[in-house]
XYZ file of C-alpha atoms in Angstrom:
769
model
C 26.531 232.748 138.159
C 29.679 231.428 136.433
C 31.743 232.041 139.551
C 29.170 230.237 141.625
C 29.213 227.245 139.283
C 32.973 227.055 139.540
C 33.056 227.345 143.322
C 29.891 225.671 144.556
C 30.236 221.883 144.507
C 26.721 221.259 145.707
C 25.222 223.174 142.802
C 27.005 221.573 139.923
C 29.769 222.998 137.834
C 30.364 224.479 134.394
C 28.923 222.587 131.472
C 31.239 219.942 130.088
C 31.199 220.223 126.322
C 33.728 217.442 125.800
C 32.056 214.046 126.137
C 34.903 211.686 125.457
C 38.269 211.251 123.818
C 39.564 210.593 120.350
C 37.153 210.924 117.428
C 33.973 210.304 119.424
C 30.921 211.877 117.776
C 28.121 212.821 120.230
C 24.795 211.086 119.909
C 22.050 213.115 118.298
C 19.018 213.973 120.372
C 16.738 211.643 118.409
C 19.161 208.755 118.879
C 18.540 208.968 122.625
C 14.902 208.061 122.008
C 15.715 204.918 120.037
C 14.570 201.724 121.714
C 12.055 203.341 124.070
C 8.493 202.035 124.153
C 5.649 204.538 123.569
C 5.151 205.317 127.264
C 8.872 205.638 127.981
C 9.161 207.888 124.940
C 6.296 210.018 126.290
C 8.287 210.465 129.508
C 11.514 211.267 127.649
C 9.909 213.933 125.464
C 7.920 215.624 128.256
C 10.748 218.072 128.963
C 8.727 220.804 130.612
C 7.242 220.027 134.006
C 5.434 219.299 136.067
C 5.501 215.629 135.068
C 4.311 212.676 137.151
C 5.402 209.181 136.142
C 3.676 206.224 137.796
C 6.063 203.368 137.100
C 5.402 199.765 138.075
C 8.130 197.316 139.044
C 10.354 196.300 136.139
C 8.881 198.840 133.717
C 12.141 200.678 132.972
C 11.595 203.850 134.995
C 15.314 204.560 135.406
C 15.750 204.121 131.656
C 12.864 206.502 130.982
C 14.027 209.304 133.283
C 17.722 209.100 132.337
C 16.763 209.218 128.657
C 14.493 212.185 129.441
C 17.408 214.069 130.986
C 19.774 213.063 128.177
C 17.231 214.062 125.525
C 16.802 217.434 127.204
C 20.574 217.971 127.246
C 21.156 216.703 123.707
C 18.315 218.781 122.284
C 19.616 221.926 123.976
C 16.563 222.405 126.198
C 18.543 221.594 129.353
C 21.929 222.930 130.361
C 23.635 219.994 132.161
C 24.679 222.124 135.140
C 21.065 223.201 135.673
C 19.755 219.652 136.157
C 19.512 217.927 139.543
C 18.292 214.336 139.837
C 17.754 213.078 143.371
C 17.107 209.601 144.671
C 17.366 207.733 147.962
C 20.500 205.593 147.907
C 24.084 206.268 146.907
C 23.966 203.129 144.787
C 20.941 204.364 142.807
C 22.530 207.781 142.347
C 25.754 206.156 141.132
C 23.851 203.994 138.663
C 22.006 207.054 137.370
C 25.251 208.986 136.868
C 26.705 206.021 135.003
C 23.751 205.832 132.642
C 23.819 209.573 132.035
C 27.525 209.409 131.175
C 26.829 206.646 128.673
C 24.107 208.787 127.101
C 26.439 211.774 126.778
C 24.787 213.842 129.539
C 27.856 214.454 131.661
C 27.719 217.419 134.012
C 24.249 216.523 135.304
C 24.096 216.225 139.094
C 22.633 212.923 140.346
C 22.692 212.684 144.134
C 20.815 211.538 147.181
C 18.758 214.127 149.063
C 21.322 214.129 151.864
C 24.345 214.426 149.577
C 22.895 217.366 147.642
C 21.766 219.116 150.837
C 25.092 218.590 152.609
C 27.102 220.156 149.800
C 24.777 223.139 149.698
C 24.911 223.482 153.482
C 28.716 223.434 153.460
C 28.819 226.112 150.782
C 26.255 228.502 152.273
C 26.952 228.026 155.994
C 29.730 230.672 156.280
C 27.500 233.291 154.665
C 24.192 232.333 156.313
C 25.381 231.342 159.798
C 29.077 232.123 160.060
C 31.999 230.027 161.201
C 32.645 226.393 160.399
C 29.939 223.871 159.617
C 29.263 221.614 162.646
C 30.816 218.170 162.445
C 28.556 215.516 160.921
C 27.552 212.661 163.224
C 27.476 209.542 161.076
C 26.090 207.147 163.713
C 23.526 208.114 166.333
C 23.479 204.989 168.486
C 26.218 206.000 170.912
C 24.697 209.429 171.520
C 21.230 207.932 171.920
C 22.645 205.554 174.542
C 24.201 208.507 176.371
C 20.935 210.451 176.122
C 19.032 207.510 177.597
C 21.468 207.425 180.520
C 21.034 211.135 181.146
C 17.279 210.563 181.132
C 17.584 207.979 183.877
C 16.613 205.048 181.656
C 18.193 201.617 181.686
C 18.229 200.540 178.040
C 19.228 197.164 176.669
C 21.581 197.200 173.721
C 18.883 195.668 171.540
C 16.575 198.597 172.360
C 19.008 201.233 171.140
C 18.261 200.626 167.483
C 14.543 201.104 168.080
C 15.132 204.298 170.096
C 17.403 205.626 167.357
C 14.759 204.839 164.738
C 12.175 206.766 166.767
C 14.438 209.823 166.903
C 14.923 209.623 163.133
C 11.189 209.217 162.507
C 10.395 212.232 164.677
C 12.920 214.398 162.857
C 11.909 213.487 159.297
C 8.252 214.031 160.190
C 9.296 217.371 161.759
C 8.145 216.532 165.277
C 9.974 218.251 168.142
C 10.657 216.373 171.413
C 7.775 217.928 173.381
C 5.275 216.969 170.660
C 6.476 213.396 170.215
C 3.882 211.690 172.504
C 0.985 213.436 170.792
C 2.396 212.673 167.327
C 2.717 208.973 168.189
C -0.871 208.851 169.387
C -2.158 210.654 166.304
C -0.299 208.409 163.876
C -1.216 205.165 165.713
C 2.497 204.391 165.761
C 3.549 201.714 168.232
C 6.436 203.194 170.200
C 9.063 200.785 171.556
C 8.824 202.410 175.016
C 6.631 204.860 176.869
C 6.366 207.893 174.534
C 7.117 210.249 177.435
C 10.397 208.408 178.047
C 11.324 208.555 174.362
C 10.506 212.260 174.366
C 13.049 212.773 177.163
C 15.694 210.749 175.337
C 15.044 212.703 172.135
C 15.401 216.032 173.956
C 18.610 214.910 175.690
C 20.025 213.678 172.368
C 19.406 217.066 170.753
C 21.032 218.842 173.705
C 24.151 216.646 173.547
C 24.529 217.447 169.856
C 24.260 221.178 170.494
C 26.774 221.009 173.341
C 29.312 219.226 171.159
C 28.772 221.099 167.908
C 27.393 218.098 166.033
C 24.670 217.655 163.429
C 23.106 214.436 162.168
C 21.835 213.555 158.694
C 18.323 214.793 159.432
C 19.791 218.110 160.596
C 21.452 218.441 157.190
C 18.020 218.531 155.557
C 16.475 220.671 158.298
C 19.227 223.281 158.262
C 19.429 223.490 154.478
C 15.666 223.966 154.202
C 15.733 226.570 156.997
C 18.507 228.585 155.323
C 16.598 228.624 152.035
C 13.426 229.701 153.864
C 15.109 232.428 155.898
C 17.492 233.825 153.285
C 15.607 234.679 150.073
C 18.787 235.751 148.275
C 20.353 232.310 148.874
C 17.179 230.558 147.746
C 17.185 232.704 144.609
C 20.791 231.719 143.933
C 19.961 228.017 144.195
C 16.880 228.350 142.009
C 18.733 230.270 139.349
C 21.322 227.479 139.275
C 18.935 224.517 139.145
C 16.053 224.758 136.705
C 15.187 221.100 136.116
C 14.534 218.585 138.899
C 13.891 214.847 138.750
C 12.928 212.903 141.897
C 13.134 209.116 141.705
C 11.280 206.817 144.160
C 8.973 209.708 144.995
C 6.696 207.384 146.995
C 9.446 207.281 149.638
C 9.813 211.006 150.362
C 9.347 212.170 153.936
C 7.711 215.457 154.977
C 11.178 216.888 155.613
C 12.451 215.919 152.158
C 9.321 217.361 150.563
C 9.893 220.614 152.469
C 13.444 220.842 151.085
C 12.286 219.978 147.558
C 9.736 222.785 147.660
C 12.486 225.212 148.649
C 14.634 224.013 145.760
C 11.883 224.399 143.160
C 10.282 227.556 144.566
C 6.667 228.620 144.199
C 7.024 230.808 141.133
C 6.723 227.900 138.711
C 10.084 228.668 137.147
C 11.560 225.232 137.835
C 10.617 222.110 135.930
C 9.814 219.129 138.176
C 9.475 215.460 137.209
C 8.582 212.894 139.888
C 8.666 209.116 139.467
C 7.294 206.453 141.775
C 4.985 203.556 142.541
C 2.704 203.687 145.581
C 2.584 199.888 145.586
C 6.265 199.843 146.512
C 5.943 202.049 149.601
C 7.707 199.936 152.235
C 9.511 202.489 154.403
C 6.682 204.239 156.246
C 8.328 203.331 159.573
C 11.076 205.809 158.608
C 8.581 208.588 157.863
C 8.203 207.935 154.116
C 4.735 208.531 152.698
C 3.199 208.010 149.225
C 0.818 210.936 149.797
C 2.953 213.411 147.851
C 2.999 211.084 144.836
C -0.702 210.263 145.016
C -1.690 213.928 145.451
C 0.767 215.337 142.918
C -1.887 216.215 140.327
C -4.007 217.897 142.975
C -1.093 220.209 143.746
C -0.190 220.495 140.042
C -3.408 220.205 137.991
C -1.518 220.987 134.786
C 0.900 218.090 135.271
C 1.574 215.564 132.520
C 0.770 212.048 133.779
C 2.397 208.971 132.255
C 1.911 205.388 133.459
C 4.551 202.735 132.789
C 3.002 199.247 132.984
C 5.006 197.187 130.479
C 7.071 194.853 132.656
C 10.364 193.908 130.986
C 11.793 192.144 134.027
C 9.509 189.260 134.917
C 7.742 186.441 133.101
C 3.945 186.466 132.709
C 3.727 183.873 135.499
C 5.584 186.067 137.998
C 3.666 189.165 136.912
C 0.354 187.309 137.307
C 1.182 186.547 140.937
C 2.309 190.140 141.551
C -0.936 191.496 140.109
C -2.883 188.988 142.179
C -1.248 190.207 145.387
C -2.213 193.800 144.675
C -5.738 192.882 143.577
C -6.481 191.979 147.199
C -4.866 195.123 148.647
C -6.850 197.828 150.402
C -6.303 201.499 151.154
C -5.341 204.642 149.239
C -2.193 203.187 147.671
C -4.163 200.167 146.441
C -6.620 202.409 144.611
C -3.744 203.673 142.493
C -2.186 200.281 141.786
C -0.832 199.550 138.350
C -1.775 196.386 136.460
C 1.514 195.158 135.019
C 1.737 193.559 131.561
C 4.699 191.237 131.059
C 6.726 191.705 127.887
C 8.713 188.499 128.324
C 8.192 184.982 127.063
C 6.386 182.522 129.303
C 8.364 180.840 132.057
C 7.773 178.337 134.839
C 4.959 178.827 137.319
C 5.873 180.068 140.793
C 6.417 177.119 143.122
C 4.965 176.954 146.642
C 6.691 174.732 149.225
C 5.721 173.824 152.755
C 8.202 172.412 155.283
C 7.952 170.986 158.764
C 10.547 173.320 160.298
C 12.975 176.136 159.506
C 16.188 174.054 159.238
C 14.503 171.741 156.721
C 13.270 174.750 154.757
C 16.808 176.145 154.614
C 18.409 172.828 153.726
C 15.909 172.156 150.944
C 16.298 175.695 149.601
C 20.077 175.193 149.461
C 19.624 171.939 147.509
C 17.247 173.650 145.063
C 19.854 176.371 144.555
C 22.498 173.714 143.921
C 20.214 172.213 141.279
C 19.732 175.616 139.639
C 23.474 176.182 139.555
C 23.769 172.818 137.830
C 21.516 174.065 135.013
C 23.803 177.028 134.334
C 22.145 179.775 136.381
C 24.887 181.952 137.886
C 25.101 182.266 141.663
C 24.961 186.063 141.405
C 21.584 185.697 139.666
C 20.013 183.880 142.631
C 18.666 185.463 145.824
C 17.161 184.236 149.067
C 14.943 186.941 150.557
C 13.496 187.011 154.070
C 11.520 189.383 156.291
C 14.065 189.904 159.089
C 17.853 189.792 159.170
C 17.760 187.232 161.974
C 16.482 184.651 159.469
C 19.696 184.678 157.451
C 21.902 182.543 159.675
C 20.262 179.196 158.967
C 20.498 179.890 155.202
C 24.143 180.900 155.480
C 24.844 177.560 157.158
C 22.789 175.535 154.660
C 24.582 177.097 151.678
C 27.987 176.709 153.322
C 27.246 173.024 153.981
C 26.879 172.513 150.227
C 29.917 174.630 149.361
C 27.818 177.349 147.702
C 29.263 180.863 147.819
C 26.974 183.596 149.090
C 27.032 187.301 149.867
C 25.067 188.883 152.666
C 23.473 192.132 151.558
C 24.325 194.885 154.018
C 27.510 193.196 155.273
C 31.043 194.502 154.651
C 31.123 197.047 151.848
C 32.736 195.796 148.651
C 35.216 198.646 148.218
C 36.372 198.290 151.835
C 37.529 194.703 151.382
C 41.345 194.428 151.702
C 41.794 192.650 148.381
C 39.712 195.278 146.556
C 41.666 198.154 148.122
C 44.958 196.476 147.150
C 43.701 195.843 143.618
C 42.758 199.511 143.280
C 46.284 200.602 144.193
C 47.815 198.177 141.682
C 45.473 199.250 138.883
C 46.173 202.934 139.528
C 49.901 202.260 139.354
C 49.516 200.379 136.078
C 47.341 203.151 134.636
C 49.968 205.797 135.447
C 52.902 203.811 134.128
C 53.850 204.357 130.503
C 54.400 201.121 128.532
C 53.716 198.924 131.548
C 55.077 195.468 130.636
C 52.198 193.837 132.528
C 49.556 195.260 130.217
C 51.557 195.861 127.021
C 50.390 192.718 125.232
C 46.840 192.586 126.557
C 44.255 192.749 123.736
C 41.514 194.503 125.723
C 40.738 196.209 129.022
C 39.605 193.059 130.839
C 42.840 191.304 129.836
C 44.831 194.251 131.215
C 42.973 194.033 134.527
C 43.535 190.270 134.700
C 47.242 190.756 134.029
C 47.587 193.271 136.857
C 45.633 191.146 139.314
C 47.639 188.050 138.366
C 50.584 189.569 140.227
C 48.623 188.882 143.405
C 47.716 185.327 142.528
C 44.471 185.871 140.590
C 43.690 183.274 137.934
C 40.824 182.801 135.503
C 39.803 179.569 137.254
C 37.978 179.772 140.563
C 39.514 177.911 143.505
C 37.630 174.876 144.766
C 35.367 175.048 147.810
C 34.337 178.098 149.785
C 35.809 180.222 152.529
C 38.183 183.189 152.566
C 40.209 182.102 149.516
C 37.092 181.745 147.378
C 35.653 185.051 148.654
C 38.900 186.843 147.733
C 38.790 185.360 144.242
C 35.138 186.362 143.807
C 35.983 189.984 144.725
C 38.802 190.176 142.166
C 36.751 188.397 139.508
C 34.000 190.995 140.015
C 36.554 193.671 139.064
C 37.387 191.761 135.884
C 33.724 191.394 134.920
C 33.164 195.076 135.626
C 36.012 195.883 133.226
C 34.270 193.832 130.533
C 30.967 195.611 131.120
C 32.639 199.030 131.270
C 34.439 198.508 127.966
C 31.255 197.295 126.254
C 29.312 200.327 127.507
C 31.996 202.774 126.308
C 32.134 201.168 122.882
C 28.354 201.442 122.565
C 28.609 205.247 122.671
C 31.798 205.487 120.604
C 34.242 206.036 123.451
C 37.531 204.267 124.074
C 37.949 202.382 127.342
C 41.477 202.412 128.723
C 42.870 201.511 132.118
C 42.898 205.134 133.303
C 39.196 205.556 132.482
C 38.414 202.273 134.236
C 40.272 203.367 137.376
C 38.288 206.618 137.343
C 35.095 204.546 137.107
C 36.195 202.480 140.118
C 36.833 205.660 142.109
C 33.400 207.019 141.212
C 31.743 203.748 142.168
C 33.644 203.569 145.461
C 32.544 207.097 146.363
C 28.926 206.135 145.643
C 29.255 202.621 147.146
C 28.010 201.302 143.782
C 29.566 197.856 144.029
C 29.715 195.374 141.139
C 27.962 192.051 141.494
C 29.972 189.380 143.315
C 29.544 185.797 142.102
C 27.629 184.393 145.042
C 24.022 183.774 146.041
C 22.566 186.922 147.598
C 21.009 186.703 151.060
C 18.982 189.812 151.857
C 16.004 191.148 153.732
C 13.029 192.191 151.645
C 13.721 195.820 152.531
C 17.340 195.567 151.362
C 16.260 193.898 148.092
C 14.338 196.962 146.918
C 15.695 198.148 143.573
C 17.462 194.862 142.786
C 16.555 191.870 140.609
C 17.665 188.287 139.976
C 16.874 185.430 137.589
C 15.793 183.225 140.496
C 14.327 184.355 143.810
C 13.479 182.253 146.863
C 11.041 183.987 149.209
C 11.386 182.108 152.482
C 9.765 182.147 155.911
C 6.379 183.257 154.531
C 4.326 182.415 157.600
C 1.895 184.403 159.710
C 3.745 186.304 162.423
C 6.743 186.783 160.157
C 4.922 188.168 157.106
C 2.952 190.100 158.081
C 5.285 190.691 160.984
C 3.690 190.208 164.372
C 4.116 193.928 165.091
C 1.864 194.956 162.183
C -1.357 195.827 164.021
C -3.231 198.444 162.003
C -4.773 197.897 158.573
C -2.205 200.204 156.993
C 0.692 198.384 158.642
C -0.632 195.073 157.346
C -1.027 196.549 153.863
C 2.582 197.693 153.934
C 3.586 194.110 154.723
C 1.624 193.020 151.644
C 3.518 195.571 149.577
C 6.751 194.184 150.996
C 5.855 190.739 149.640
C 4.942 192.379 146.318
C 8.413 193.913 146.182
C 9.894 190.483 146.849
C 7.864 188.791 144.113
C 8.767 191.444 141.542
C 12.502 190.946 142.138
C 12.306 187.648 140.196
C 12.866 187.559 136.460
C 12.082 183.903 135.756
C 12.202 181.462 138.685
C 10.206 182.138 141.840
C 9.826 179.849 144.851
C 7.731 180.778 147.893
C 8.087 178.705 151.053
C 7.172 178.546 154.728
C 7.613 176.161 157.637
C 5.093 174.863 160.129
C 7.374 175.150 163.161
C 10.577 176.859 164.154
C 12.618 173.849 165.284
C 12.686 170.126 164.507
C 10.095 168.419 166.654
C 8.351 171.699 167.423
C 4.602 172.107 167.397
C 3.340 172.495 163.820
C 1.259 175.573 164.619
C 2.295 178.010 161.927
C 0.213 178.934 158.905
C 1.297 180.323 155.545
C 0.894 184.077 155.136
C -2.621 185.304 154.536
C -1.328 187.257 151.526
C -1.179 184.025 149.506
C -4.801 183.103 150.229
C -6.590 182.646 146.936
C -3.308 182.683 145.038
C -1.659 179.429 146.059
C -3.491 176.275 144.964
C -5.789 174.785 147.544
C -6.321 178.032 149.417
C -9.657 179.802 149.578
C -10.256 183.231 148.130
C -10.627 184.844 144.726
C -8.230 183.846 142.003
C -7.185 180.432 143.350
C -5.351 178.424 140.720
C -5.256 174.626 140.523
C -3.484 173.775 137.296
C -2.802 170.130 137.786
C 0.043 170.686 140.177
C 1.782 173.499 138.274
C 2.501 176.200 140.766
C 1.129 173.915 143.446
C 2.221 173.479 147.030
C 5.052 170.974 147.012
C 5.738 169.146 150.272
C 9.086 169.235 151.980
C 11.516 166.349 151.767
C 10.607 162.852 152.902
C 12.872 163.344 155.890
C 10.806 166.312 156.937
C 7.666 164.194 156.869
C 9.421 161.327 158.632
C 10.223 163.366 161.694
C 6.884 165.116 161.925
C 5.779 165.362 165.556
C 2.120 166.105 166.109
C 0.679 167.463 169.312
C 2.504 168.081 172.583
C 5.696 166.229 173.484
C 5.155 164.048 176.580
C 7.609 162.425 178.953
C 8.196 158.806 177.974
C 8.341 157.878 181.701
C 5.642 159.872 183.547
C 3.598 161.160 180.576
C 3.887 164.823 181.704
C 3.696 167.425 178.913
C 7.209 168.802 178.377
C 8.004 172.485 177.817
C 11.734 172.739 178.500
C 13.769 172.525 175.259
C 16.302 169.957 176.525
C 13.551 167.830 178.055
C 11.650 167.931 174.772
C 14.779 166.826 172.957
C 15.239 163.890 175.379
C 11.472 163.232 175.540
C 11.594 162.823 179.305
C 11.595 164.982 182.434
C 15.003 165.857 183.767
C 14.148 164.102 187.068
C 12.740 160.941 185.491
C 15.070 157.914 185.268
C 17.121 157.697 182.102
C 17.080 154.638 179.881
C 20.333 155.686 178.240
C 22.719 152.991 177.015
C 25.866 154.247 178.765
C 28.212 152.198 176.591
C 26.566 153.505 173.415
C 26.793 157.070 174.701
C 30.564 156.683 175.242
C 30.998 155.176 171.767
C 29.070 158.095 170.279
C 31.246 160.595 172.154
C 34.454 158.937 170.940
C 33.154 158.834 167.374
C 32.056 162.490 167.577
C 35.492 163.532 168.845
C 37.191 161.769 165.933
C 34.858 163.311 163.352
C 35.307 166.778 164.835
C 39.099 166.354 164.740
C 38.935 165.352 161.064
C 36.934 168.474 160.293
C 39.035 170.764 162.459
C 35.893 171.883 164.280
C 34.525 171.830 167.853
C 32.775 168.634 168.900
C 29.369 170.284 169.226
C 29.477 171.066 165.496
C 28.876 167.356 164.856
C 26.198 166.784 167.528
C 25.475 168.404 170.886
C 25.632 166.369 174.102
C 21.833 166.566 174.387
C 21.437 165.034 170.915
C 23.886 162.219 171.724
C 21.982 161.535 174.945
C 18.704 161.354 173.026
C 20.257 158.926 170.522
C 21.643 156.747 173.315
C 18.207 156.656 174.964
C 16.196 155.938 171.804
C 18.786 153.677 170.084
C 17.289 154.146 166.612
C 17.518 151.277 164.134
C 16.641 153.152 160.929
C 17.172 156.531 159.306
C 13.471 157.294 159.791
C 13.750 156.707 163.551
C 16.988 158.705 163.739
C 15.405 161.621 161.856
C 12.735 161.944 164.547
C 15.347 162.912 167.136
C 15.539 166.671 167.612
C 18.915 167.976 166.453
C 19.276 165.500 163.586
C 18.459 167.567 160.513
C 18.400 166.392 156.912
C 21.993 167.505 156.303
C 23.299 165.656 159.359
C 21.212 162.645 158.502
C 22.938 162.476 155.120
C 26.375 163.058 156.566
C 26.356 161.079 159.795
C 23.285 158.829 159.682
C 24.951 155.616 158.548
C 27.734 156.004 161.129
C 25.271 156.565 163.978
C 23.180 153.528 163.001
C 26.288 151.336 162.891
C 27.224 152.549 166.383
C 23.715 151.860 167.625
C 23.993 148.331 166.201
C 27.219 147.768 168.126
C 29.504 148.097 165.104
C 32.330 150.568 164.439
C 32.068 152.829 161.388
C 35.139 153.487 159.291
C 36.138 157.135 159.730
C 36.842 158.919 156.467
C 38.319 162.412 156.340
C 36.008 165.271 155.368
C 36.819 167.802 152.644
C 38.387 170.955 154.005
C 35.940 173.544 155.254
C 32.901 171.273 155.048
C 31.185 171.453 158.414
C 27.661 170.776 159.566
C 26.467 172.655 162.624
C 23.399 172.580 164.755
C 21.287 175.646 164.230
C 22.614 178.316 166.636
C 20.594 178.371 169.808
C 18.796 175.159 168.902
C 17.474 174.555 172.402
C 16.671 178.237 172.959
C 14.883 178.396 169.626
C 12.764 175.421 170.563
C 11.853 177.073 173.853
C 10.859 180.217 171.999
C 8.604 178.377 169.544
C 5.592 180.544 170.326
C 7.404 183.745 171.240
C 7.220 186.919 169.072
C 9.498 187.098 166.067
C 12.562 189.303 165.970
C 12.048 192.978 165.336
C 11.436 194.002 161.720
C 14.239 195.008 159.430
C 14.769 198.746 159.497
């Protein structure tokens, strides 16, 4: 086996006996247990499987399982090269490896299912199949589009993602193309197209891959499992290498991943298996994930040790109370195994519920609340705005930008692919290799060395004013400095020295795992993307029926998964939690929306068990006065002929297109000239100030007060603040004095304002996948 350990990257490597440099003394086994609570300690000392850990949100599950592995290594029960820990994201695997290194358990493999399987497949392919491993297809969309064409289907670009998701679901649930229609019917899954058509696309996709010698990520799992099933000697080699398995987020395993795991562990009981999960955080069933394997673990392993982690170290009692309340109303198998969390933190503020007239007002108010939080000392990187679908982000991006607040969009450009980060990595590597580098010679610590190197490219300790590309570049470089501070502190905690070379190695490891450091900006993310993360302050926005639960959630189980999604969102908050919704999509739209049913009985004034009315604490707070001022009730009717209006532009003008206009032509021209001057000052297109339709509406209404101006569609709270006084002066026949705007400060109409108003009652965008 020694030769295999040396040569087989997917199955670990030889044990690393050296855990650091200099005079570092390894931690004793008992020292690893220090600081664990009784339940975490029970996990850490249960070294012989099977072990099932039911771990609620914020209960320290990663701490418990990494300390379990480290305790096993330190006590001599585990050989590091015989341990495999698997999880679902490269970021989580990278974090686990980092913690294990800090605990002196280097040499342990911590990977995603796909990463571990791919390395094994690459190693065993020549022996099991022969020849070179097929090339890995990293993105399916283009091939799915080609397969749809071969199948005689005309597919819109927006449909390709849904078709691709269906192919992935079929493969992870081990459904072949011919069986897809029956599988969809059996699972009550709502297919995006006729199942027979999808079956043809799926079959054509598989044929194209075979013709071109390609495999996709699902094939990696399928082929690895098949080789282990068909070649007993290879399976025996893997099982003799790995003796101890840990599976994190076990509620998210698919049937295909479970099949591979069973091949890794074998049926002889020789391998030790520890699984960790929380059925109440199952939010990926649309990808084929199922909590059944977690919930039925003790049925398959009656001798298993069961430990429940319920002490919540993340959130205040107020946040935990709401989270428990959400689950108390849940139904179904997962709900029967819910965990009642117990907060270990001091009391904090009650969750705040806010109702707004429309989405732009909700976004603008949320941005102002964030500005207020920043003013109290809360860091931008400790604030998140979470929404159900990615399409909701744009209005929040604009609202934050209007106030000059930096933000980062979760799932956008990868941190280590940013040009300034790549350049910084090259500079730091050069400084680490150079002996007696004058740049770092006088620096007292690692962070100072990093700052000195980055200063050669203009980095300073003080952030530049405003937002935009310059600020984003500074935030990226500052994240590298903060990471150096954290890295040095972590190394000192275990008696190791942190030098520039070790830090560069850490950056390389993080880049490979896409384990990015936190950037100093407010996080905008979908609820799905927020899984596994946490912030001091969380704003859960857009919580209305049709968005959460999403309009596509039809079955009871689909609705319950939407409830769990909100639970995940709530449990991301450490201290401050705000939940909000709007009554209409666009200003002036029909106020027909209702807050999500999941808050019934939890928000004050709503019916249902557990309603709280504590004198306004945690109560529903109304939107801004401007929101109330421009409230429009009932249908919008033509001011001339009294016909009910449906067209967006007509609704904005409050008259039929064919009805005579009452527009003050002279005022309209003055408004256009003023708009042109303001746009020129800002260096922006004219429509950024106001659209032509909005100017026409102003020239027809001729408002005489801010309240009257706010009732005009297209005049949001931000624009009212910025341009209101000018517009009223123009309407009064006076000329406002034009004053230059700060650089980069622009106020835009919500994209597709008229189209959004038209689509007021149309289905929401497709769910985040």
